């Protein structure tokens, strides 16, 4: 995904559906946010309210969480823009 894609999406008022693999990379504790252009792009999309998440992708992400507290926090966070 390039900055050009983000600009075009912005102009059209479209949302981007982000794949589980991108969310996984972004949510890893050991991956500094600035270390990956993909994570930086996801952060930009979130900041500009351009991200939609499918229920199946949300569920895949939540399946990997072991702590009840982290699960509750992430479930709430990922409910920002759900598209089924």
PDB file of C-alpha atoms in Angstrom:
ATOM      1  CA  UNK A   1       0.000   0.000   0.000  1.00  0.00           C
ATOM      2  CA  UNK A   2       1.448   3.355  -0.963  1.00  0.00           C
ATOM      3  CA  UNK A   3       0.810   6.908   0.135  1.00  0.00           C
ATOM      4  CA  UNK A   4      -0.809   7.429  -3.276  1.00  0.00           C
ATOM      5  CA  UNK A   5      -3.333   4.719  -2.439  1.00  0.00           C
ATOM      6  CA  UNK A   6      -4.131   6.435   0.850  1.00  0.00           C
ATOM      7  CA  UNK A   7      -4.607   9.774  -0.869  1.00  0.00           C
ATOM      8  CA  UNK A   8      -6.917   8.242  -3.470  1.00  0.00           C
ATOM      9  CA  UNK A   9      -8.933   6.470  -0.780  1.00  0.00           C
ATOM     10  CA  UNK A  10      -9.229   9.682   1.167  1.00  0.00           C
ATOM     11  CA  UNK A  11     -10.555  11.555  -1.830  1.00  0.00           C
ATOM     12  CA  UNK A  12     -13.187   8.924  -2.519  1.00  0.00           C
ATOM     13  CA  UNK A  13     -14.260   8.642   1.137  1.00  0.00           C
ATOM     14  CA  UNK A  14     -13.447   4.943   1.132  1.00  0.00           C
ATOM     15  CA  UNK A  15     -12.361   2.690   3.972  1.00  0.00           C
ATOM     16  CA  UNK A  16      -9.519   0.208   3.788  1.00  0.00           C
ATOM     17  CA  UNK A  17      -9.995  -3.336   5.060  1.00  0.00           C
ATOM     18  CA  UNK A  18      -6.753  -4.357   6.734  1.00  0.00           C
ATOM     19  CA  UNK A  19      -5.717  -8.020   6.647  1.00  0.00           C
ATOM     20  CA  UNK A  20      -5.024 -10.038   9.799  1.00  0.00           C
ATOM     21  CA  UNK A  21      -1.318 -10.279   8.980  1.00  0.00           C
ATOM     22  CA  UNK A  22      -0.957  -6.483   9.049  1.00  0.00           C
ATOM     23  CA  UNK A  23      -2.827  -6.193  12.360  1.00  0.00           C
ATOM     24  CA  UNK A  24      -0.674  -8.966  13.796  1.00  0.00           C
ATOM     25  CA  UNK A  25       2.515  -7.183  12.792  1.00  0.00           C
ATOM     26  CA  UNK A  26       1.269  -3.897  14.220  1.00  0.00           C
ATOM     27  CA  UNK A  27       0.176  -5.421  17.517  1.00  0.00           C
ATOM     28  CA  UNK A  28       3.356  -7.365  18.253  1.00  0.00           C
ATOM     29  CA  UNK A  29       5.150  -6.153  21.337  1.00  0.00           C
ATOM     30  CA  UNK A  30       8.557  -6.608  19.768  1.00  0.00           C
ATOM     31  CA  UNK A  31       7.878  -4.670  16.573  1.00  0.00           C
ATOM     32  CA  UNK A  32       8.626  -0.976  16.994  1.00  0.00           C
ATOM     33  CA  UNK A  33       5.941   0.957  15.080  1.00  0.00           C
ATOM     34  CA  UNK A  34       8.480   2.925  13.071  1.00  0.00           C
ATOM     35  CA  UNK A  35      10.324  -0.207  11.934  1.00  0.00           C
ATOM     36  CA  UNK A  36       7.781  -1.170   9.303  1.00  0.00           C
ATOM     37  CA  UNK A  37       6.294   0.936   6.506  1.00  0.00           C
ATOM     38  CA  UNK A  38       3.190  -1.259   6.666  1.00  0.00           C
ATOM     39  CA  UNK A  39       2.670  -0.444  10.343  1.00  0.00           C
ATOM     40  CA  UNK A  40       3.224   3.260   9.636  1.00  0.00           C
ATOM     41  CA  UNK A  41       0.616   3.117   6.865  1.00  0.00           C
ATOM     42  CA  UNK A  42      -1.848   1.388   9.201  1.00  0.00           C
ATOM     43  CA  UNK A  43      -1.272   4.099  11.803  1.00  0.00           C
ATOM     44  CA  UNK A  44      -1.969   6.759   9.160  1.00  0.00           C
ATOM     45  CA  UNK A  45      -5.166   5.010   8.119  1.00  0.00           C
ATOM     46  CA  UNK A  46      -6.350   4.741  11.722  1.00  0.00           C
ATOM     47  CA  UNK A  47      -5.518   8.395  12.387  1.00  0.00           C
ATOM     48  CA  UNK A  48      -7.566   9.474   9.356  1.00  0.00           C
ATOM     49  CA  UNK A  49     -10.471   7.157  10.216  1.00  0.00           C
ATOM     50  CA  UNK A  50     -10.080   5.130   7.021  1.00  0.00           C
ATOM     51  CA  UNK A  51      -9.916   1.620   8.501  1.00  0.00           C
ATOM     52  CA  UNK A  52     -12.756  -0.883   8.472  1.00  0.00           C
ATOM     53  CA  UNK A  53     -12.464  -4.304  10.041  1.00  0.00           C
ATOM     54  CA  UNK A  54     -14.376  -7.416   9.095  1.00  0.00           C
ATOM     55  CA  UNK A  55     -15.778  -9.533  11.900  1.00  0.00           C
ATOM     56  CA  UNK A  56     -13.761 -12.551  10.753  1.00  0.00           C
ATOM     57  CA  UNK A  57     -10.506 -10.575  10.859  1.00  0.00           C
ATOM     58  CA  UNK A  58     -11.360  -9.163  14.285  1.00  0.00           C
ATOM     59  CA  UNK A  59     -12.034 -12.676  15.536  1.00  0.00           C
ATOM     60  CA  UNK A  60      -8.727 -13.987  14.143  1.00  0.00           C
ATOM     61  CA  UNK A  61      -6.846 -11.231  15.941  1.00  0.00           C
ATOM     62  CA  UNK A  62      -8.638 -11.846  19.229  1.00  0.00           C
ATOM     63  CA  UNK A  63      -8.013 -15.601  19.069  1.00  0.00           C
ATOM     64  CA  UNK A  64      -4.297 -14.947  19.571  1.00  0.00           C
ATOM     65  CA  UNK A  65      -4.729 -13.018  22.838  1.00  0.00           C
ATOM     66  CA  UNK A  66      -4.037 -15.002  26.002  1.00  0.00           C
ATOM     67  CA  UNK A  67      -4.612 -12.427  28.744  1.00  0.00           C
ATOM     68  CA  UNK A  68      -8.220 -11.628  29.672  1.00  0.00           C
ATOM     69  CA  UNK A  69      -7.355  -7.979  30.297  1.00  0.00           C
ATOM     70  CA  UNK A  70      -5.594  -7.626  26.940  1.00  0.00           C
ATOM     71  CA  UNK A  71      -8.484  -9.408  25.227  1.00  0.00           C
ATOM     72  CA  UNK A  72     -11.048  -7.000  26.691  1.00  0.00           C
ATOM     73  CA  UNK A  73      -8.967  -3.936  25.845  1.00  0.00           C
ATOM     74  CA  UNK A  74      -8.231  -5.056  22.279  1.00  0.00           C
ATOM     75  CA  UNK A  75     -11.822  -6.158  21.645  1.00  0.00           C
ATOM     76  CA  UNK A  76     -12.991  -2.686  22.590  1.00  0.00           C
ATOM     77  CA  UNK A  77     -10.294  -1.023  20.487  1.00  0.00           C
ATOM     78  CA  UNK A  78     -11.060  -3.116  17.402  1.00  0.00           C
ATOM     79  CA  UNK A  79     -14.758  -2.307  17.484  1.00  0.00           C
ATOM     80  CA  UNK A  80     -14.115   1.191  16.063  1.00  0.00           C
ATOM     81  CA  UNK A  81     -15.309   0.418  12.546  1.00  0.00           C
ATOM     82  CA  UNK A  82     -16.668  -3.028  11.928  1.00  0.00           C
ATOM     83  CA  UNK A  83     -17.953  -4.074   8.529  1.00  0.00           C
ATOM     84  CA  UNK A  84     -19.508  -7.507   8.133  1.00  0.00           C
TER      85      UNK A  84
END
